[in-house]
JSON list of C-alpha atoms in Angstrom, two decimals:
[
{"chain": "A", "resi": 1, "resn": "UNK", "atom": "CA", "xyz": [0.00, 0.00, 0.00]},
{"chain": "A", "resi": 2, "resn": "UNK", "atom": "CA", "xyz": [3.20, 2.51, 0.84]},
{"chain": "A", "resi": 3, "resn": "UNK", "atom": "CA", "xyz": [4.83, 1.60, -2.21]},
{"chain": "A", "resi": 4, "resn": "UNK", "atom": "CA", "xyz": [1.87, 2.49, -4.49]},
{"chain": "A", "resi": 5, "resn": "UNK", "atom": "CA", "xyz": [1.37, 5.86, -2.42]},
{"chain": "A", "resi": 6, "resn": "UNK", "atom": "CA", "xyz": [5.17, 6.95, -2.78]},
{"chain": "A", "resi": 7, "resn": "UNK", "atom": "CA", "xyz": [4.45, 6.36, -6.40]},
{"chain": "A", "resi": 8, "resn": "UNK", "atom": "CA", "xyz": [1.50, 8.92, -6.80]},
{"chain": "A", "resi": 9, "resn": "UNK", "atom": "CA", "xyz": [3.69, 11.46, -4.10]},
{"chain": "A", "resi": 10, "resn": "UNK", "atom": "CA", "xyz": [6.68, 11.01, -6.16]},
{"chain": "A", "resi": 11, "resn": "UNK", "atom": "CA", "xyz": [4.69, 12.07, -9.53]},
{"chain": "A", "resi": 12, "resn": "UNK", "atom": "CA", "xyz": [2.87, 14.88, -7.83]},
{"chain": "A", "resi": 13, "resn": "UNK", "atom": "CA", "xyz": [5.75, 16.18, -6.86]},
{"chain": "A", "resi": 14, "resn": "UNK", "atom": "CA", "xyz": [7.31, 15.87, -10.08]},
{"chain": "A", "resi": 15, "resn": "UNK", "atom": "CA", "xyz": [4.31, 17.22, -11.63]},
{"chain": "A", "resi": 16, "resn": "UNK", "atom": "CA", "xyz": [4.53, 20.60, -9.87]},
{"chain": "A", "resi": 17, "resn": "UNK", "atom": "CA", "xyz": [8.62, 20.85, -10.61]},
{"chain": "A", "resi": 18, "resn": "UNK", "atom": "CA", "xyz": [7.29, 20.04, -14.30]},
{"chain": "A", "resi": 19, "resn": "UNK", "atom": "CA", "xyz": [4.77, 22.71, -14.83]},
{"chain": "A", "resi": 20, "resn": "UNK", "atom": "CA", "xyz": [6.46, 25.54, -12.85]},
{"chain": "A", "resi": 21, "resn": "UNK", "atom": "CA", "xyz": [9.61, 24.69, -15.49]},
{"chain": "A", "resi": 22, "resn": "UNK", "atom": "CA", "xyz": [7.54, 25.10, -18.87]},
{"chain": "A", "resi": 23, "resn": "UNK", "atom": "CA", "xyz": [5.51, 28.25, -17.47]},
{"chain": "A", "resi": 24, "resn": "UNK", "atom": "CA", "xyz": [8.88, 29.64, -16.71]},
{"chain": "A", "resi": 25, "resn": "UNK", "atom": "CA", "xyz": [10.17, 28.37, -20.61]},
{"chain": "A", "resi": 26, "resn": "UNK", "atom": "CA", "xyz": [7.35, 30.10, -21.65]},
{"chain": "A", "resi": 27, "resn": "UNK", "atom": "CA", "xyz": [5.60, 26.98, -23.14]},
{"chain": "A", "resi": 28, "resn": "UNK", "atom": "CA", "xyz": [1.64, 26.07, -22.87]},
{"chain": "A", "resi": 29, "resn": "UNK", "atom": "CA", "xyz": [0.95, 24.09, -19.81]},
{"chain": "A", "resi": 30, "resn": "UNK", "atom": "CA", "xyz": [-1.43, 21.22, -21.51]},
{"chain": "A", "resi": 31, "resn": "UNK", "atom": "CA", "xyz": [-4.66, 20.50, -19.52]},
{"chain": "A", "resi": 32, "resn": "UNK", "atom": "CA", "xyz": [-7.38, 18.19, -19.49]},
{"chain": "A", "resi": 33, "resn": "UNK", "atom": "CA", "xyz": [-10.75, 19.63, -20.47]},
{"chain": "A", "resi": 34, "resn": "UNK", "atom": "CA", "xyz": [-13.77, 18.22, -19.21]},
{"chain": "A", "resi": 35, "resn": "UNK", "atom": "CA", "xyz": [-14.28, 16.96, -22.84]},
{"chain": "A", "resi": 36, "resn": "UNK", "atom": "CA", "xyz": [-10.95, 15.22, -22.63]},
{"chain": "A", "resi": 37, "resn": "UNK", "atom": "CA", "xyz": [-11.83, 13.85, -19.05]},
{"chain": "A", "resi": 38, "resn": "UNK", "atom": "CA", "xyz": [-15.30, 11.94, -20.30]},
{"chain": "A", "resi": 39, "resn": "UNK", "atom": "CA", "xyz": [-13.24, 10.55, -23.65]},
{"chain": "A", "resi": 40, "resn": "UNK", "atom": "CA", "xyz": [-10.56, 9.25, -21.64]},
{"chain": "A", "resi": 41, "resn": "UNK", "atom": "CA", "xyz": [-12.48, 5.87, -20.45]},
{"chain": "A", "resi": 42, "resn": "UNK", "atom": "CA", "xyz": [-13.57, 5.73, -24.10]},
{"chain": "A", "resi": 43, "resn": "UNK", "atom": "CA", "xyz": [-10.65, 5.97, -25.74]},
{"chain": "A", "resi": 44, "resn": "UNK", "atom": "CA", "xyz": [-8.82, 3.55, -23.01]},
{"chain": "A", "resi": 45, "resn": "UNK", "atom": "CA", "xyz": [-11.86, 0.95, -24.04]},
{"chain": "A", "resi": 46, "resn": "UNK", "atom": "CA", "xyz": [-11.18, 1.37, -27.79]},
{"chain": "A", "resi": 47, "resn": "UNK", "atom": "CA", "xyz": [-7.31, 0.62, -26.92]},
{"chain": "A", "resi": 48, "resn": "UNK", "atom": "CA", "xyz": [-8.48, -2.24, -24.88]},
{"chain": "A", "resi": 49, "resn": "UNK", "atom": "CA", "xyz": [-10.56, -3.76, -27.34]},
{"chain": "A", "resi": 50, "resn": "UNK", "atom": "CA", "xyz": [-8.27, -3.46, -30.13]},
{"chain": "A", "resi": 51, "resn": "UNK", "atom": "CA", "xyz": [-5.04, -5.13, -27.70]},
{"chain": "A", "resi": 52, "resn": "UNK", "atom": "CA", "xyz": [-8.12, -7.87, -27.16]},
{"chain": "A", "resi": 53, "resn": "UNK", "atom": "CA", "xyz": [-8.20, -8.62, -30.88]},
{"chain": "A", "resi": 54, "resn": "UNK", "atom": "CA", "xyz": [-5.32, -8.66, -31.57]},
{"chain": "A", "resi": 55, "resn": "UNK", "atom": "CA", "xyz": [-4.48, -11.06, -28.81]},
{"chain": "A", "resi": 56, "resn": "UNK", "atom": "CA", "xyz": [-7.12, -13.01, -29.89]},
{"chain": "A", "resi": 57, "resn": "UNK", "atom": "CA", "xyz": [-6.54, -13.30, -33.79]},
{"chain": "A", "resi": 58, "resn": "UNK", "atom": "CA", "xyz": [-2.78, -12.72, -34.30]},
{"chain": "A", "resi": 59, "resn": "UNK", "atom": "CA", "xyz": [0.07, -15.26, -33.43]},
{"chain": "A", "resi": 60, "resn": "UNK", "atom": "CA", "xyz": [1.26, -15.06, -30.05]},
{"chain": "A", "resi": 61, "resn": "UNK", "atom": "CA", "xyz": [4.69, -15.10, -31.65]},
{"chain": "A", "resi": 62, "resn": "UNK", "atom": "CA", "xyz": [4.40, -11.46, -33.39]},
{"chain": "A", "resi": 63, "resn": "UNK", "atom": "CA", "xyz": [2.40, -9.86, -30.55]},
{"chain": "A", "resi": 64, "resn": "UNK", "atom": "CA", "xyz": [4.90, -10.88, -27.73]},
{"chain": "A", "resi": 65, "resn": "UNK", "atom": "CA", "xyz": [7.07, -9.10, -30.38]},
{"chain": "A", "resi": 66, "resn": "UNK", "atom": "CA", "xyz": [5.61, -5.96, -30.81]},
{"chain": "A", "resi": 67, "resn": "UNK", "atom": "CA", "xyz": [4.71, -5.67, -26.90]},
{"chain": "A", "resi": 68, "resn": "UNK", "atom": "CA", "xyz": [8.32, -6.51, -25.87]},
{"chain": "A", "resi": 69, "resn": "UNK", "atom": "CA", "xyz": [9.76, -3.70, -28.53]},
{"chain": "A", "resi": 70, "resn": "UNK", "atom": "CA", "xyz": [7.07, -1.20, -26.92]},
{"chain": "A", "resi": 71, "resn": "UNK", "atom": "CA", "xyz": [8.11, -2.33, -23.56]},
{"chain": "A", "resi": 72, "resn": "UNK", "atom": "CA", "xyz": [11.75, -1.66, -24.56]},
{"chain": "A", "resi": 73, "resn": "UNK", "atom": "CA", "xyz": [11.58, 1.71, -26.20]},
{"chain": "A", "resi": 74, "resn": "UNK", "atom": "CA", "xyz": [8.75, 3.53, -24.41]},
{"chain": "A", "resi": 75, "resn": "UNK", "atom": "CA", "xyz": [10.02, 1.88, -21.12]},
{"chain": "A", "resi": 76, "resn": "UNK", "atom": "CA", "xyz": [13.84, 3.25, -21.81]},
{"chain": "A", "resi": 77, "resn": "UNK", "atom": "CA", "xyz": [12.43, 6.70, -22.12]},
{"chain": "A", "resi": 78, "resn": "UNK", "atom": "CA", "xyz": [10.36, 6.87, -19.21]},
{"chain": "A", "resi": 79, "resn": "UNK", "atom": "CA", "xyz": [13.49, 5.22, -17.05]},
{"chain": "A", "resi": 80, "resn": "UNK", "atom": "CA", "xyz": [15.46, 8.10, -18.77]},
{"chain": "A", "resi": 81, "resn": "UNK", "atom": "CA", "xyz": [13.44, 10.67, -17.30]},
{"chain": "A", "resi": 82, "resn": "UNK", "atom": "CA", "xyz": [13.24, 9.18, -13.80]},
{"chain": "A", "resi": 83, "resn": "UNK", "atom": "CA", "xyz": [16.99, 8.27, -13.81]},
{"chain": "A", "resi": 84, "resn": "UNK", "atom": "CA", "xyz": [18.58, 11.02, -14.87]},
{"chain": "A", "resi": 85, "resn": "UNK", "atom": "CA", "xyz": [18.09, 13.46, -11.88]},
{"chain": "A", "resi": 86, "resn": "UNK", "atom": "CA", "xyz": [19.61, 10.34, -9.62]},
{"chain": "A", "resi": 87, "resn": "UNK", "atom": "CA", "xyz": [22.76, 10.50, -12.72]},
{"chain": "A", "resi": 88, "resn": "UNK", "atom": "CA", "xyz": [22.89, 13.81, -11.72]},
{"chain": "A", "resi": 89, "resn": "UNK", "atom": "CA", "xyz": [23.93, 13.54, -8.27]},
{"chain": "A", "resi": 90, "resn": "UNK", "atom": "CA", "xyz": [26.34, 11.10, -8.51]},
{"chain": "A", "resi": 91, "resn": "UNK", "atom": "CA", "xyz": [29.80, 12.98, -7.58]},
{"chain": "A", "resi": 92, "resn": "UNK", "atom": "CA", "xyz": [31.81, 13.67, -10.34]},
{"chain": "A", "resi": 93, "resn": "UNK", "atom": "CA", "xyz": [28.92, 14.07, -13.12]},
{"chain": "A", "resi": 94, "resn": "UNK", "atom": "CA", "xyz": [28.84, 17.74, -13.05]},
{"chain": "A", "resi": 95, "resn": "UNK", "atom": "CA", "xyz": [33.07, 17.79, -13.74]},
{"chain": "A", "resi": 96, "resn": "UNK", "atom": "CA", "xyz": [32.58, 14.78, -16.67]},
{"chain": "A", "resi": 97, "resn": "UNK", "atom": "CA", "xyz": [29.43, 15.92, -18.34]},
{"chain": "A", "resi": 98, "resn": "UNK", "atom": "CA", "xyz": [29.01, 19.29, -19.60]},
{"chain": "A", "resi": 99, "resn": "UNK", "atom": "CA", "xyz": [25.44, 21.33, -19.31]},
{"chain": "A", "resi": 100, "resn": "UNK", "atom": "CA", "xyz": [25.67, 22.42, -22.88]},
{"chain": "A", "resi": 101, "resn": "UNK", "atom": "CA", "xyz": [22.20, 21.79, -24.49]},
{"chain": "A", "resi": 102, "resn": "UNK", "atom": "CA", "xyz": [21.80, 20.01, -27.58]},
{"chain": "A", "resi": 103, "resn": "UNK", "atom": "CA", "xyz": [18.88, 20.09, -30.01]},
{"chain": "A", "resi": 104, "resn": "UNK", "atom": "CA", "xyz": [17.50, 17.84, -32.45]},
{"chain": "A", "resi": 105, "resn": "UNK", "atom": "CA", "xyz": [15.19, 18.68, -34.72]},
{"chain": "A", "resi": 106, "resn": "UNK", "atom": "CA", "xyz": [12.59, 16.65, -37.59]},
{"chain": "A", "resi": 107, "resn": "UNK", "atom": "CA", "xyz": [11.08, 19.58, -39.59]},
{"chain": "A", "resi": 108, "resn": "UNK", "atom": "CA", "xyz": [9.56, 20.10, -43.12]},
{"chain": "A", "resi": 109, "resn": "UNK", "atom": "CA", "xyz": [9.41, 23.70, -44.06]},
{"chain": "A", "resi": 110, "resn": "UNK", "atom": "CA", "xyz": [7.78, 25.45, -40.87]},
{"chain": "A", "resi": 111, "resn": "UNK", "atom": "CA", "xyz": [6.12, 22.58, -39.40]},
{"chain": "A", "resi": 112, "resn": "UNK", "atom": "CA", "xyz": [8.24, 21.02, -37.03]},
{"chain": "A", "resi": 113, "resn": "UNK", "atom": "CA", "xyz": [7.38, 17.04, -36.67]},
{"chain": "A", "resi": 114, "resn": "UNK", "atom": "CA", "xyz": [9.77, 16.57, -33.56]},
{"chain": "A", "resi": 115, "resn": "UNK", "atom": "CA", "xyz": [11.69, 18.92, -31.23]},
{"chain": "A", "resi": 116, "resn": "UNK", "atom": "CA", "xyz": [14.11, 17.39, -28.67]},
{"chain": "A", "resi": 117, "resn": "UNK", "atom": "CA", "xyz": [16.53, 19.59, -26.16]},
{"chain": "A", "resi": 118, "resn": "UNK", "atom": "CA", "xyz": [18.81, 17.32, -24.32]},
{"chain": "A", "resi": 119, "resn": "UNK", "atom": "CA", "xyz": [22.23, 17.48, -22.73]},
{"chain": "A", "resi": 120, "resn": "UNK", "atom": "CA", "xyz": [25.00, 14.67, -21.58]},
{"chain": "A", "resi": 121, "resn": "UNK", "atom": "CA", "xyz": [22.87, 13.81, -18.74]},
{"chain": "A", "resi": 122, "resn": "UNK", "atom": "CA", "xyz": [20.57, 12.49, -20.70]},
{"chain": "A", "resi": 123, "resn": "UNK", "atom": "CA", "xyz": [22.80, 10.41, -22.99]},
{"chain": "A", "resi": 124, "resn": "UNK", "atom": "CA", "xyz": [24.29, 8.71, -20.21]},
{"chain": "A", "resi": 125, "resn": "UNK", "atom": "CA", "xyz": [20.66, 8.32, -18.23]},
{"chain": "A", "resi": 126, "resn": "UNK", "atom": "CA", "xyz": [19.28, 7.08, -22.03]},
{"chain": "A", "resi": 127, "resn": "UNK", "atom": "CA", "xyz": [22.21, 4.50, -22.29]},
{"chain": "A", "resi": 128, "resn": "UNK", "atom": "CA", "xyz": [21.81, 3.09, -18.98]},
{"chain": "A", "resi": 129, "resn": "UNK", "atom": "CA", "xyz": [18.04, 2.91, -19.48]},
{"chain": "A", "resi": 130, "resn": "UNK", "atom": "CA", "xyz": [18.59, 0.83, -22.53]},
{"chain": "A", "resi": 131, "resn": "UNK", "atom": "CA", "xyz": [20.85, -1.41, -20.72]},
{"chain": "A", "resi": 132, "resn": "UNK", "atom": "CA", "xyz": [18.31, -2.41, -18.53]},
{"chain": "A", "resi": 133, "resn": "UNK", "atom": "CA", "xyz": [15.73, -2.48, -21.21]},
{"chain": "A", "resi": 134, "resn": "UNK", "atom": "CA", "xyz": [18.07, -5.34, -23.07]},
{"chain": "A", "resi": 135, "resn": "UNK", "atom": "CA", "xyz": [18.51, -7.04, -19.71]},
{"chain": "A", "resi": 136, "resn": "UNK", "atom": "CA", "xyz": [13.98, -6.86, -19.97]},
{"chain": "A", "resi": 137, "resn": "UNK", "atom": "CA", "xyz": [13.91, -7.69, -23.06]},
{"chain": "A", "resi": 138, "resn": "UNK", "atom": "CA", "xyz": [16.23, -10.88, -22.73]},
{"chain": "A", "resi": 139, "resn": "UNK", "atom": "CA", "xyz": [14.95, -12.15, -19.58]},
{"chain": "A", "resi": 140, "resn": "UNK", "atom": "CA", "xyz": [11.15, -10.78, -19.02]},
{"chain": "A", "resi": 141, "resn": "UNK", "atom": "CA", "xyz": [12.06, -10.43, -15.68]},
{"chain": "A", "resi": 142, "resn": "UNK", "atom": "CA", "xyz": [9.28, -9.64, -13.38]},
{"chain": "A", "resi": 143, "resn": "UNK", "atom": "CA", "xyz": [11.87, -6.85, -11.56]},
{"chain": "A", "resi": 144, "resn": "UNK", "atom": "CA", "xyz": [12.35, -5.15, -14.54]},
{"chain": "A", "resi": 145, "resn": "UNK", "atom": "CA", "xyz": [8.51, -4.83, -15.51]},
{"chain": "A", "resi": 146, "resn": "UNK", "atom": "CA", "xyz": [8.03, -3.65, -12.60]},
{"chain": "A", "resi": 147, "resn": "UNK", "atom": "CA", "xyz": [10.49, -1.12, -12.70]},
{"chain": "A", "resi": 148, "resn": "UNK", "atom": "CA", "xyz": [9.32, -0.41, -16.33]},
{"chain": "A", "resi": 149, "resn": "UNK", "atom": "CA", "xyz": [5.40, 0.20, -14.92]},
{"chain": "A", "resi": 150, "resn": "UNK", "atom": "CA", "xyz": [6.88, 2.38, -12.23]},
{"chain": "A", "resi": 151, "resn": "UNK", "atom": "CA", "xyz": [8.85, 4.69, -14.34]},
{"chain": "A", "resi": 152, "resn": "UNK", "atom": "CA", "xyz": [5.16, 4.52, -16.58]},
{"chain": "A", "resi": 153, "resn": "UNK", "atom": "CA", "xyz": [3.26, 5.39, -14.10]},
{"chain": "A", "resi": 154, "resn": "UNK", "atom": "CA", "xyz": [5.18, 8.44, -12.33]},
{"chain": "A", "resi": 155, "resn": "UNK", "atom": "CA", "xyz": [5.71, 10.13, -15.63]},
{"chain": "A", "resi": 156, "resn": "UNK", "atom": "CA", "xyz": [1.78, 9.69, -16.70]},
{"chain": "A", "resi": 157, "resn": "UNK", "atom": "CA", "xyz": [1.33, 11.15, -12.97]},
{"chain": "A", "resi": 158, "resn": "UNK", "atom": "CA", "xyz": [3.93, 13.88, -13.70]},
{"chain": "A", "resi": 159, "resn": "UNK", "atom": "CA", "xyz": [2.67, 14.62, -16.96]},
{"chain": "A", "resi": 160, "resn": "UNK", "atom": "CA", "xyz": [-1.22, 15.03, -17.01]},
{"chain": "A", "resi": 161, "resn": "UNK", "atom": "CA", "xyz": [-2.76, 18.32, -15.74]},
{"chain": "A", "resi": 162, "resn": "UNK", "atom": "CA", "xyz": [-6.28, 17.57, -14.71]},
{"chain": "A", "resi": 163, "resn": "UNK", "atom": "CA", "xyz": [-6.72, 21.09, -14.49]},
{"chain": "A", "resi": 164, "resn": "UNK", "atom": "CA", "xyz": [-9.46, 20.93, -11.61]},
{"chain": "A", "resi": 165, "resn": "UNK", "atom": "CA", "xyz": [-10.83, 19.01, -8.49]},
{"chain": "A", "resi": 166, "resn": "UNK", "atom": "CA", "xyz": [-13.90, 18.25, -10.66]},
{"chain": "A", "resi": 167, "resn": "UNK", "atom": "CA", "xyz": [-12.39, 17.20, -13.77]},
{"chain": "A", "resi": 168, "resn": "UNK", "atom": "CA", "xyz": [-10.16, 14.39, -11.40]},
{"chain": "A", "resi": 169, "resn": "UNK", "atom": "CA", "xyz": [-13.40, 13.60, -9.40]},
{"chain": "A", "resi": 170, "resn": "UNK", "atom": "CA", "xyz": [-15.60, 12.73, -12.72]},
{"chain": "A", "resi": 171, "resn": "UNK", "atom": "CA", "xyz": [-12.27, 11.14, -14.23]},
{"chain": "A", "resi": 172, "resn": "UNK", "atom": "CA", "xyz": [-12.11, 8.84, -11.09]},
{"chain": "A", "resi": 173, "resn": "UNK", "atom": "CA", "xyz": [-15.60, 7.86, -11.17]},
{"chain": "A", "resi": 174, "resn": "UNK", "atom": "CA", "xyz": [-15.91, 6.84, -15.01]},
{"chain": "A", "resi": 175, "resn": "UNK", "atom": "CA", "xyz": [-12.87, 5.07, -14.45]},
{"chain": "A", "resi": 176, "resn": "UNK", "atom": "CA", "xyz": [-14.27, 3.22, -11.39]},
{"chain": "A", "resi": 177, "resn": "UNK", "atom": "CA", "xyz": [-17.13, 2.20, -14.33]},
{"chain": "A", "resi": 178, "resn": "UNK", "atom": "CA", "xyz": [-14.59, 1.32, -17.42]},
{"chain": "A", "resi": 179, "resn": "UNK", "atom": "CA", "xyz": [-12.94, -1.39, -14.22]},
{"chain": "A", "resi": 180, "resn": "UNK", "atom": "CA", "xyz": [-16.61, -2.58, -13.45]},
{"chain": "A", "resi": 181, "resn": "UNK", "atom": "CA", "xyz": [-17.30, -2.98, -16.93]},
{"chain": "A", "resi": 182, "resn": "UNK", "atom": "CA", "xyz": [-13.29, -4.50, -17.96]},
{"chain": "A", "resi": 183, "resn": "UNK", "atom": "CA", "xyz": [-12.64, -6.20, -15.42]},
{"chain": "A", "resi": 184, "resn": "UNK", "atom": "CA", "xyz": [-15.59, -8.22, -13.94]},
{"chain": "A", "resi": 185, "resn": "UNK", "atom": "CA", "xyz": [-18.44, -8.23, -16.45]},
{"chain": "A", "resi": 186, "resn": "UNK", "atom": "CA", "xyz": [-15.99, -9.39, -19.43]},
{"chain": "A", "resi": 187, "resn": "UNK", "atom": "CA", "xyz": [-13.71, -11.51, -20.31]},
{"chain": "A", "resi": 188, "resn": "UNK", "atom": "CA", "xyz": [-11.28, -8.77, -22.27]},
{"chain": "A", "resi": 189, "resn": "UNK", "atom": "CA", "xyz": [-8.89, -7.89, -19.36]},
{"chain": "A", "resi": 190, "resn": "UNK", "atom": "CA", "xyz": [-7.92, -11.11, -17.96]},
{"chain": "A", "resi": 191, "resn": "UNK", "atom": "CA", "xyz": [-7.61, -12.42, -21.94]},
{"chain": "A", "resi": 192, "resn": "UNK", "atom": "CA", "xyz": [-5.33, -9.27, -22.46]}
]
């Protein structure tokens, strides 16, 4: 029960060191509208439904496949971003790493596909990630998908704005519906 609360604390807390940083960079602060709040259980079903098919009509063979490579890539860059203040504190870092800023960027003309700022902090915190995302992906270790959901779970925490009491109070309460519905009146979760 502790471990599950430290988990929400930790991406609260995270949360409020995240928004403060982009209102201070000057970017928009995304929230959920009440709109977005009663799609979310809908759009979560739709995703549920289609993992369901898919479990149920494709070989197990390409679908342990495709969820390990998710697992692996999404699950390296959510470690990253949990990992790399802890790579910061290590002694040393700050004399071996520089701060300077790099910047990649996808773009076509003016629209700009993909935007990523990083520095050698992030490198190191991305290489380490992946390390441990081989060591998942080699031995499905039950450690390591935990470690995986953690990192998932603090940075969806960190990163969604409900934007009001009310919008996380109907947002609980359809959710508390979509598990009533998923999880004991069909046979789709446990399948999936």
């Amino acid at each position: 029960k502790q471990w599950y609360q430290r988990r929400v604390r930790g991406g609260s807390f995270r949360s409020i060191s995240y928004h403060r940083k982009s209102r201070e960079n000057g970017e928009v602060v995304e929230t959920m509208s009440t709109k977005d709040v009663y799609m979310f259980p809908i759009l979560a079903s739709s995703m549920l439904f289609g993992i369901y098919l898919i479990v149920k009509y494709l070989s197990a063979d390409h679908l342990n496949l495709v969820v390990a490579s998710y697992f692996f890539i999404v699950g390296s860059l959510a470690l990253t971003a949990i990992i790399r203040p802890v790579v910061g504190m290590i002694p040393g870092t700050s004399l071996l790493l520089e701060p300077e800023l790099y910047h990649l960027k996808f773009n076509k003309g003016s629209n700009v596909f993909l935007e990523c700022k990083f520095d050698m902090l992030h490198i190191v915190s991305l290489a380490l990630s992946a390390a441990f995302g081989v060591w998942y992906l080699m031995k499905k270790h039950w450690l390591a998908n935990n470690i995986f959901g953690l990192a998932f779970s603090v940075n969806g925490i960190e990163m969604i704005s409900l934007g009001s009491v009310k919008n996380g109070c109907i947002l609980l309460s359809l959710l508390i519906f979509y598990e009533i519905f998923w999880v004991i009146g069909q046979e789709v979760m446990v399948e999936v």
